[in-house]
PDB file of C-alpha atoms in Angstrom:
ATOM      1  CA  UNK A  22      29.280  -0.772   9.137  1.00 67.00           C
ATOM      2  CA  UNK A  23      27.288  -3.909  10.277  1.00 73.00           C
ATOM      3  CA  UNK A  24      24.306  -5.203   9.234  1.00 93.00           C
ATOM      4  CA  UNK A  25      22.056  -7.470   7.399  1.00 96.00           C
ATOM      5  CA  UNK A  26      21.099  -7.427   3.628  1.00 96.00           C
ATOM      6  CA  UNK A  27      18.123  -8.584   2.099  1.00 97.00           C
ATOM      7  CA  UNK A  28      17.889  -8.978  -1.831  1.00 95.00           C
ATOM      8  CA  UNK A  29      15.746  -8.807  -3.600  1.00 95.00           C
ATOM      9  CA  UNK A  30      14.113  -5.805  -2.207  1.00 95.00           C
ATOM     10  CA  UNK A  31      10.479  -6.401  -4.679  1.00 95.00           C
ATOM     11  CA  UNK A  32      10.094 -10.242  -5.973  1.00 94.00           C
ATOM     12  CA  UNK A  33       7.313 -11.353  -8.512  1.00 92.00           C
ATOM     13  CA  UNK A  34       6.859 -15.092  -8.787  1.00 89.00           C
ATOM     14  CA  UNK A  35       4.682 -16.809 -11.325  1.00 89.00           C
ATOM     15  CA  UNK A  36       2.459 -19.711  -9.734  1.00 85.00           C
ATOM     16  CA  UNK A  37       5.077 -23.121  -9.485  1.00 86.00           C
ATOM     17  CA  UNK A  38       7.565 -21.343  -9.710  1.00 90.00           C
ATOM     18  CA  UNK A  39      10.506 -21.747  -6.703  1.00 94.00           C
ATOM     19  CA  UNK A  40      12.035 -18.576  -5.853  1.00 95.00           C
ATOM     20  CA  UNK A  41      15.077 -17.645  -3.704  1.00 96.00           C
ATOM     21  CA  UNK A  42      15.641 -14.899  -0.788  1.00 97.00           C
ATOM     22  CA  UNK A  43      18.870 -14.053   0.262  1.00 98.00           C
ATOM     23  CA  UNK A  44      19.872 -12.925   3.750  1.00 98.00           C
ATOM     24  CA  UNK A  45      23.513 -11.777   4.266  1.00 98.00           C
ATOM     25  CA  UNK A  46      25.020 -10.760   7.991  1.00 97.00           C
ATOM     26  CA  UNK A  47      28.314  -9.305   8.687  1.00 95.00           C
ATOM     27  CA  UNK A  48      27.355  -8.970  12.303  1.00 93.00           C
ATOM     28  CA  UNK A  49      29.044 -12.192  13.506  1.00 92.00           C
ATOM     29  CA  UNK A  50      26.093 -13.218  14.580  1.00 91.00           C
ATOM     30  CA  UNK A  51      25.710 -16.930  15.218  1.00 90.00           C
ATOM     31  CA  UNK A  52      21.479 -17.104  15.010  1.00 92.00           C
ATOM     32  CA  UNK A  53      19.358 -16.442  11.887  1.00 94.00           C
ATOM     33  CA  UNK A  54      15.352 -16.268  11.314  1.00 95.00           C
ATOM     34  CA  UNK A  55      13.394 -15.803   8.730  1.00 97.00           C
ATOM     35  CA  UNK A  56       9.602 -14.185   9.325  1.00 96.00           C
ATOM     36  CA  UNK A  57       6.638 -13.996   7.221  1.00 97.00           C
ATOM     37  CA  UNK A  58       4.891 -10.893   8.100  1.00 96.00           C
ATOM     38  CA  UNK A  59       0.915 -10.553   6.826  1.00 93.00           C
ATOM     39  CA  UNK A  60      -1.215  -7.751   7.099  1.00 87.00           C
ATOM     40  CA  UNK A  61      -2.632  -8.007  10.665  1.00 84.00           C
ATOM     41  CA  UNK A  62      -0.634 -10.700  11.886  1.00 87.00           C
ATOM     42  CA  UNK A  63       2.658  -9.987  13.233  1.00 89.00           C
ATOM     43  CA  UNK A  64       5.337 -11.843  12.346  1.00 93.00           C
ATOM     44  CA  UNK A  65       5.485 -16.165  12.114  1.00 94.00           C
ATOM     45  CA  UNK A  66       8.561 -17.591  12.315  1.00 94.00           C
ATOM     46  CA  UNK A  67       9.454 -19.983   9.246  1.00 96.00           C
ATOM     47  CA  UNK A  68      12.978 -21.211   9.965  1.00 96.00           C
ATOM     48  CA  UNK A  69      15.787 -20.572  12.052  1.00 94.00           C
ATOM     49  CA  UNK A  70      19.504 -21.573  12.500  1.00 94.00           C
ATOM     50  CA  UNK A  71      21.722 -21.240  15.792  1.00 90.00           C
ATOM     51  CA  UNK A  72      24.577 -22.736  14.064  1.00 90.00           C
ATOM     52  CA  UNK A  73      26.079 -23.150  10.580  1.00 94.00           C
ATOM     53  CA  UNK A  74      24.967 -26.510   8.821  1.00 95.00           C
ATOM     54  CA  UNK A  75      21.818 -26.689  11.576  1.00 94.00           C
ATOM     55  CA  UNK A  76      18.217 -25.503  10.880  1.00 95.00           C
ATOM     56  CA  UNK A  77      14.673 -26.201  12.696  1.00 94.00           C
ATOM     57  CA  UNK A  78      11.574 -25.655  11.540  1.00 95.00           C
ATOM     58  CA  UNK A  79       9.649 -22.641  12.779  1.00 93.00           C
ATOM     59  CA  UNK A  80       5.732 -22.432  13.229  1.00 91.00           C
ATOM     60  CA  UNK A  81       5.182 -22.092   9.574  1.00 95.00           C
ATOM     61  CA  UNK A  82       7.621 -24.624   7.529  1.00 96.00           C
ATOM     62  CA  UNK A  83       5.437 -26.020   5.144  1.00 96.00           C
ATOM     63  CA  UNK A  84       6.834 -24.787   1.593  1.00 96.00           C
ATOM     64  CA  UNK A  85      10.010 -23.122   2.487  1.00 97.00           C
ATOM     65  CA  UNK A  86      13.280 -24.406   2.750  1.00 97.00           C
ATOM     66  CA  UNK A  87      16.427 -23.047   4.226  1.00 98.00           C
ATOM     67  CA  UNK A  88      20.386 -23.791   3.802  1.00 97.00           C
ATOM     68  CA  UNK A  89      23.203 -22.652   6.331  1.00 97.00           C
ATOM     69  CA  UNK A  90      26.423 -23.532   4.750  1.00 97.00           C
ATOM     70  CA  UNK A  91      27.880 -20.375   5.723  1.00 96.00           C
ATOM     71  CA  UNK A  92      27.854 -18.349   9.189  1.00 96.00           C
ATOM     72  CA  UNK A  93      26.977 -14.969   7.186  1.00 97.00           C
ATOM     73  CA  UNK A  94      24.037 -16.323   4.615  1.00 98.00           C
ATOM     74  CA  UNK A  95      20.986 -17.878   5.445  1.00 98.00           C
ATOM     75  CA  UNK A  96      18.733 -18.172   2.287  1.00 98.00           C
ATOM     76  CA  UNK A  97      15.286 -19.113   1.974  1.00 98.00           C
ATOM     77  CA  UNK A  98      13.705 -21.233  -1.218  1.00 97.00           C
ATOM     78  CA  UNK A  99      10.103 -20.464  -1.386  1.00 96.00           C
ATOM     79  CA  UNK A 100       8.370 -23.453  -3.198  1.00 94.00           C
ATOM     80  CA  UNK A 101       5.871 -24.231  -5.386  1.00 89.00           C
ATOM     81  CA  UNK A 102       4.128 -26.225  -2.693  1.00 88.00           C
ATOM     82  CA  UNK A 103       3.520 -22.561  -0.406  1.00 89.00           C
ATOM     83  CA  UNK A 104       0.207 -22.053  -1.728  1.00 87.00           C
ATOM     84  CA  UNK A 105      -0.302 -18.771  -0.278  1.00 91.00           C
ATOM     85  CA  UNK A 106       3.557 -17.307  -1.032  1.00 93.00           C
ATOM     86  CA  UNK A 107       2.336 -13.391  -1.218  1.00 95.00           C
ATOM     87  CA  UNK A 108       4.216 -11.679   1.540  1.00 96.00           C
ATOM     88  CA  UNK A 109       6.353  -9.518   3.301  1.00 96.00           C
ATOM     89  CA  UNK A 110       9.629 -11.776   4.533  1.00 97.00           C
ATOM     90  CA  UNK A 111      12.022 -10.235   7.093  1.00 97.00           C
ATOM     91  CA  UNK A 112      15.132 -11.756   8.012  1.00 97.00           C
ATOM     92  CA  UNK A 113      16.935 -11.172  11.315  1.00 95.00           C
ATOM     93  CA  UNK A 114      20.072 -12.507  13.403  1.00 94.00           C
ATOM     94  CA  UNK A 115      21.373 -12.235  16.944  1.00 90.00           C
ATOM     95  CA  UNK A 116      24.015 -13.713  18.750  1.00 81.00           C
ATOM     96  CA  UNK A 117      23.207 -17.051  20.679  1.00 68.00           C
ATOM     97  CA  UNK A 118      24.079 -18.873  24.031  1.00 60.00           C
ATOM     98  CA  UNK A 119      22.101 -20.098  26.496  1.00 53.00           C
ATOM     99  CA  UNK A 120      23.984 -17.335  28.835  1.00 56.00           C
ATOM    100  CA  UNK A 121      23.191 -14.429  25.967  1.00 57.00           C
ATOM    101  CA  UNK A 122      19.974 -13.140  25.691  1.00 66.00           C
ATOM    102  CA  UNK A 123      19.885  -9.810  23.192  1.00 75.00           C
ATOM    103  CA  UNK A 124      18.200  -8.566  20.484  1.00 85.00           C
ATOM    104  CA  UNK A 125      17.363  -9.456  17.208  1.00 91.00           C
ATOM    105  CA  UNK A 126      18.831  -7.029  14.664  1.00 93.00           C
ATOM    106  CA  UNK A 127      16.231  -7.299  11.237  1.00 96.00           C
ATOM    107  CA  UNK A 128      17.071  -7.222   7.285  1.00 97.00           C
ATOM    108  CA  UNK A 129      14.656  -4.355   5.163  1.00 96.00           C
ATOM    109  CA  UNK A 130      12.534  -7.113   4.292  1.00 96.00           C
ATOM    110  CA  UNK A 131      11.740  -8.609   0.730  1.00 97.00           C
ATOM    111  CA  UNK A 132       8.254  -8.349  -0.840  1.00 96.00           C
ATOM    112  CA  UNK A 133       6.910 -11.142  -2.827  1.00 95.00           C
ATOM    113  CA  UNK A 134       4.096 -10.821  -4.964  1.00 94.00           C
ATOM    114  CA  UNK A 135       3.097 -14.097  -6.903  1.00 90.00           C
ATOM    115  CA  UNK A 136       1.412 -13.198 -10.248  1.00 85.00           C
TER     116      UNK A 136
ATOM    117  CA  UNK B   5       2.886 -21.972  26.193  1.00 69.00           C
ATOM    118  CA  UNK B   6       4.230 -18.011  25.812  1.00 77.00           C
ATOM    119  CA  UNK B   7       2.528 -15.336  24.305  1.00 87.00           C
ATOM    120  CA  UNK B   8       2.571 -11.781  23.709  1.00 93.00           C
ATOM    121  CA  UNK B   9      -0.676  -9.554  23.393  1.00 95.00           C
ATOM    122  CA  UNK B  10      -0.811  -6.245  22.404  1.00 96.00           C
ATOM    123  CA  UNK B  11      -4.347  -4.574  22.958  1.00 94.00           C
ATOM    124  CA  UNK B  12      -5.487  -2.447  20.386  1.00 93.00           C
ATOM    125  CA  UNK B  13      -4.836  -3.051  16.518  1.00 94.00           C
ATOM    126  CA  UNK B  14      -4.888   0.579  15.433  1.00 96.00           C
ATOM    127  CA  UNK B  15      -4.265   3.718  17.990  1.00 97.00           C
ATOM    128  CA  UNK B  16      -4.728   7.174  16.911  1.00 98.00           C
ATOM    129  CA  UNK B  17      -3.624  10.411  18.845  1.00 97.00           C
ATOM    130  CA  UNK B  18      -3.335  13.804  18.401  1.00 97.00           C
ATOM    131  CA  UNK B  19       0.013  15.431  17.682  1.00 97.00           C
ATOM    132  CA  UNK B  20       1.824  16.430  21.283  1.00 97.00           C
ATOM    133  CA  UNK B  21      -0.585  13.659  23.435  1.00 98.00           C
ATOM    134  CA  UNK B  22       0.479  10.738  25.245  1.00 98.00           C
ATOM    135  CA  UNK B  23       1.142   7.866  23.476  1.00 98.00           C
ATOM    136  CA  UNK B  24      -0.069   4.157  25.641  1.00 98.00           C
ATOM    137  CA  UNK B  25       0.660   1.070  23.578  1.00 98.00           C
ATOM    138  CA  UNK B  26      -0.166  -2.296  25.368  1.00 98.00           C
ATOM    139  CA  UNK B  27       1.469  -5.382  26.147  1.00 97.00           C
ATOM    140  CA  UNK B  28       0.843  -8.324  27.989  1.00 96.00           C
ATOM    141  CA  UNK B  29       2.797 -11.244  27.905  1.00 92.00           C
ATOM    142  CA  UNK B  30       2.412 -14.842  29.559  1.00 88.00           C
ATOM    143  CA  UNK B  31       5.986 -16.947  30.433  1.00 76.00           C
ATOM    144  CA  UNK B  32       6.476 -19.376  33.382  1.00 70.00           C
ATOM    145  CA  UNK B  33       9.926 -17.556  33.646  1.00 72.00           C
ATOM    146  CA  UNK B  34      11.371 -13.595  33.889  1.00 72.00           C
ATOM    147  CA  UNK B  35      11.314 -12.996  30.532  1.00 81.00           C
ATOM    148  CA  UNK B  36      13.364 -10.462  28.448  1.00 88.00           C
ATOM    149  CA  UNK B  37      10.985  -8.030  26.634  1.00 92.00           C
ATOM    150  CA  UNK B  38      11.359  -5.829  23.552  1.00 94.00           C
ATOM    151  CA  UNK B  39       9.414  -2.880  21.569  1.00 97.00           C
ATOM    152  CA  UNK B  40      10.160  -2.699  17.808  1.00 97.00           C
ATOM    153  CA  UNK B  41       8.837  -0.104  15.358  1.00 97.00           C
ATOM    154  CA  UNK B  42       8.630  -0.582  11.594  1.00 97.00           C
ATOM    155  CA  UNK B  43       8.044   2.190   9.132  1.00 95.00           C
ATOM    156  CA  UNK B  44       5.951   0.920   5.826  1.00 90.00           C
ATOM    157  CA  UNK B  45       8.228  -1.174   3.961  1.00 88.00           C
ATOM    158  CA  UNK B  46      10.899  -1.364   6.451  1.00 93.00           C
ATOM    159  CA  UNK B  47      12.460  -3.962   8.683  1.00 94.00           C
ATOM    160  CA  UNK B  48      12.224  -3.312  12.601  1.00 96.00           C
ATOM    161  CA  UNK B  49      14.476  -1.396  14.262  1.00 96.00           C
ATOM    162  CA  UNK B  50      14.728  -1.784  18.270  1.00 95.00           C
ATOM    163  CA  UNK B  51      13.119   0.998  20.016  1.00 96.00           C
ATOM    164  CA  UNK B  52      13.891  -0.451  24.053  1.00 95.00           C
ATOM    165  CA  UNK B  53      14.672  -4.202  25.726  1.00 93.00           C
ATOM    166  CA  UNK B  54      14.080  -4.824  29.441  1.00 91.00           C
ATOM    167  CA  UNK B  55      16.314  -7.969  30.566  1.00 85.00           C
ATOM    168  CA  UNK B  56      17.235  -7.717  33.922  1.00 83.00           C
ATOM    169  CA  UNK B  57      17.827  -4.654  36.366  1.00 85.00           C
ATOM    170  CA  UNK B  58      15.707  -1.318  37.106  1.00 88.00           C
ATOM    171  CA  UNK B  59      12.396  -1.856  35.238  1.00 90.00           C
ATOM    172  CA  UNK B  60      11.611   1.114  34.009  1.00 95.00           C
ATOM    173  CA  UNK B  61      13.577   1.316  30.912  1.00 95.00           C
ATOM    174  CA  UNK B  62      14.387   4.523  28.008  1.00 96.00           C
ATOM    175  CA  UNK B  63      14.903   3.975  24.540  1.00 95.00           C
ATOM    176  CA  UNK B  64      15.258   6.098  21.314  1.00 95.00           C
ATOM    177  CA  UNK B  65      13.168   8.882  20.327  1.00 94.00           C
ATOM    178  CA  UNK B  66      11.957   9.209  23.595  1.00 96.00           C
ATOM    179  CA  UNK B  67      10.201   6.484  23.842  1.00 97.00           C
ATOM    180  CA  UNK B  68      10.370   4.015  27.854  1.00 97.00           C
ATOM    181  CA  UNK B  69       8.697   1.179  28.664  1.00 97.00           C
ATOM    182  CA  UNK B  70       7.816  -0.676  32.467  1.00 95.00           C
ATOM    183  CA  UNK B  71       8.174  -4.088  33.063  1.00 93.00           C
ATOM    184  CA  UNK B  72       5.361  -4.998  36.161  1.00 93.00           C
ATOM    185  CA  UNK B  73       5.968  -8.592  36.726  1.00 90.00           C
ATOM    186  CA  UNK B  74       2.503  -8.903  38.886  1.00 91.00           C
ATOM    187  CA  UNK B  75       0.699  -7.413  35.577  1.00 92.00           C
ATOM    188  CA  UNK B  76       3.102  -8.878  33.105  1.00 92.00           C
ATOM    189  CA  UNK B  77       2.721  -6.137  31.200  1.00 95.00           C
ATOM    190  CA  UNK B  78       5.579  -4.281  29.329  1.00 96.00           C
ATOM    191  CA  UNK B  79       3.397  -0.942  28.098  1.00 98.00           C
ATOM    192  CA  UNK B  80       5.227   1.505  25.268  1.00 98.00           C
ATOM    193  CA  UNK B  81       4.602   5.256  26.212  1.00 98.00           C
ATOM    194  CA  UNK B  82       5.558   8.093  25.139  1.00 98.00           C
ATOM    195  CA  UNK B  83       5.004  11.753  26.764  1.00 97.00           C
ATOM    196  CA  UNK B  84       4.312  13.918  23.602  1.00 97.00           C
ATOM    197  CA  UNK B  85       3.577  12.300  20.096  1.00 97.00           C
ATOM    198  CA  UNK B  86       5.499  13.790  17.043  1.00 97.00           C
ATOM    199  CA  UNK B  87       3.787  12.971  13.803  1.00 97.00           C
ATOM    200  CA  UNK B  88       7.229  10.944  12.462  1.00 96.00           C
ATOM    201  CA  UNK B  89       5.961   8.289  15.831  1.00 97.00           C
ATOM    202  CA  UNK B  90       3.201   7.015  13.112  1.00 97.00           C
ATOM    203  CA  UNK B  91       4.381   3.849  12.205  1.00 97.00           C
ATOM    204  CA  UNK B  92       3.536  -0.140  13.765  1.00 97.00           C
ATOM    205  CA  UNK B  93       4.725  -1.231  16.647  1.00 98.00           C
ATOM    206  CA  UNK B  94       5.580  -5.150  18.053  1.00 97.00           C
ATOM    207  CA  UNK B  95       6.050  -6.302  21.525  1.00 96.00           C
ATOM    208  CA  UNK B  96       8.249  -9.407  21.708  1.00 93.00           C
ATOM    209  CA  UNK B  97       9.427 -11.424  24.115  1.00 90.00           C
ATOM    210  CA  UNK B  98      12.060 -14.214  24.869  1.00 85.00           C
ATOM    211  CA  UNK B  99      10.808 -16.600  27.320  1.00 70.00           C
ATOM    212  CA  UNK B 100      14.074 -17.398  28.876  1.00 66.00           C
ATOM    213  CA  UNK B 101      15.095 -21.387  29.200  1.00 56.00           C
ATOM    214  CA  UNK B 102      16.319 -23.423  26.456  1.00 53.00           C
ATOM    215  CA  UNK B 103      14.962 -21.171  23.828  1.00 55.00           C
ATOM    216  CA  UNK B 104      17.986 -19.390  23.211  1.00 63.00           C
ATOM    217  CA  UNK B 105      17.595 -15.976  21.147  1.00 70.00           C
ATOM    218  CA  UNK B 106      14.249 -17.187  19.933  1.00 81.00           C
ATOM    219  CA  UNK B 107      11.272 -14.374  19.862  1.00 88.00           C
ATOM    220  CA  UNK B 108       7.780 -14.253  20.138  1.00 89.00           C
ATOM    221  CA  UNK B 109       6.189 -11.189  18.282  1.00 92.00           C
ATOM    222  CA  UNK B 110       2.582 -10.189  19.110  1.00 94.00           C
ATOM    223  CA  UNK B 111       0.340  -8.888  16.274  1.00 94.00           C
ATOM    224  CA  UNK B 112       1.192  -5.118  16.684  1.00 96.00           C
ATOM    225  CA  UNK B 113      -0.299  -2.065  16.781  1.00 97.00           C
ATOM    226  CA  UNK B 114      -0.132   0.666  14.594  1.00 97.00           C
ATOM    227  CA  UNK B 115       0.126   4.029  15.652  1.00 97.00           C
ATOM    228  CA  UNK B 116      -1.739   7.127  13.857  1.00 97.00           C
ATOM    229  CA  UNK B 117      -0.884  10.694  14.983  1.00 97.00           C
ATOM    230  CA  UNK B 118      -3.001  13.435  13.739  1.00 96.00           C
ATOM    231  CA  UNK B 119      -2.195  16.855  13.475  1.00 94.00           C
TER     232      UNK B 119
END
């Protein structure tokens, strides 16, 4: 079955540590996204990538970094510079192109907690 | 700037009653509109979408929404609520133009269903 996988489901981080969240898709989608979700805040865009080896900052990119070396993979690193990283992180993907507007497909999420 | 407003962060209905979740958007060009549902600790699942054509859109689980351009609204309805409808619902808009697959999300409405 095609879909998006995120791992781990739960992640605990100590102060000052960098952690990397995995996102993999086998939908052959060009575009991938990372969102942060906090209660009452909706989804806020961290980074997105429309094509391999290219990515753009979203609304809240500070303290985060990404890479897009393969079409299927878009890992997110939460660095020690992110002051309040405890949140639910969602990865999504969609087809890309100026003539195509399609829905985003979401992974199951990773809940990150800072100890 | 484009935005999405969901009126009411919490809505409570009785089982069997009408569900109405409100969504208003701002967009300078004809938008593409989406409703997603999220169950606790899960990713988002598409309920329905409006791109072009018929303004009344039917989705999964008995939900439907009507695009009203004059009111810049895309309210979600279901004639009879089930206990299984208890979840958080997000309205999203792709504002079109050069934004490609990017979506702007509302802050969500949490639906409770009373027996």
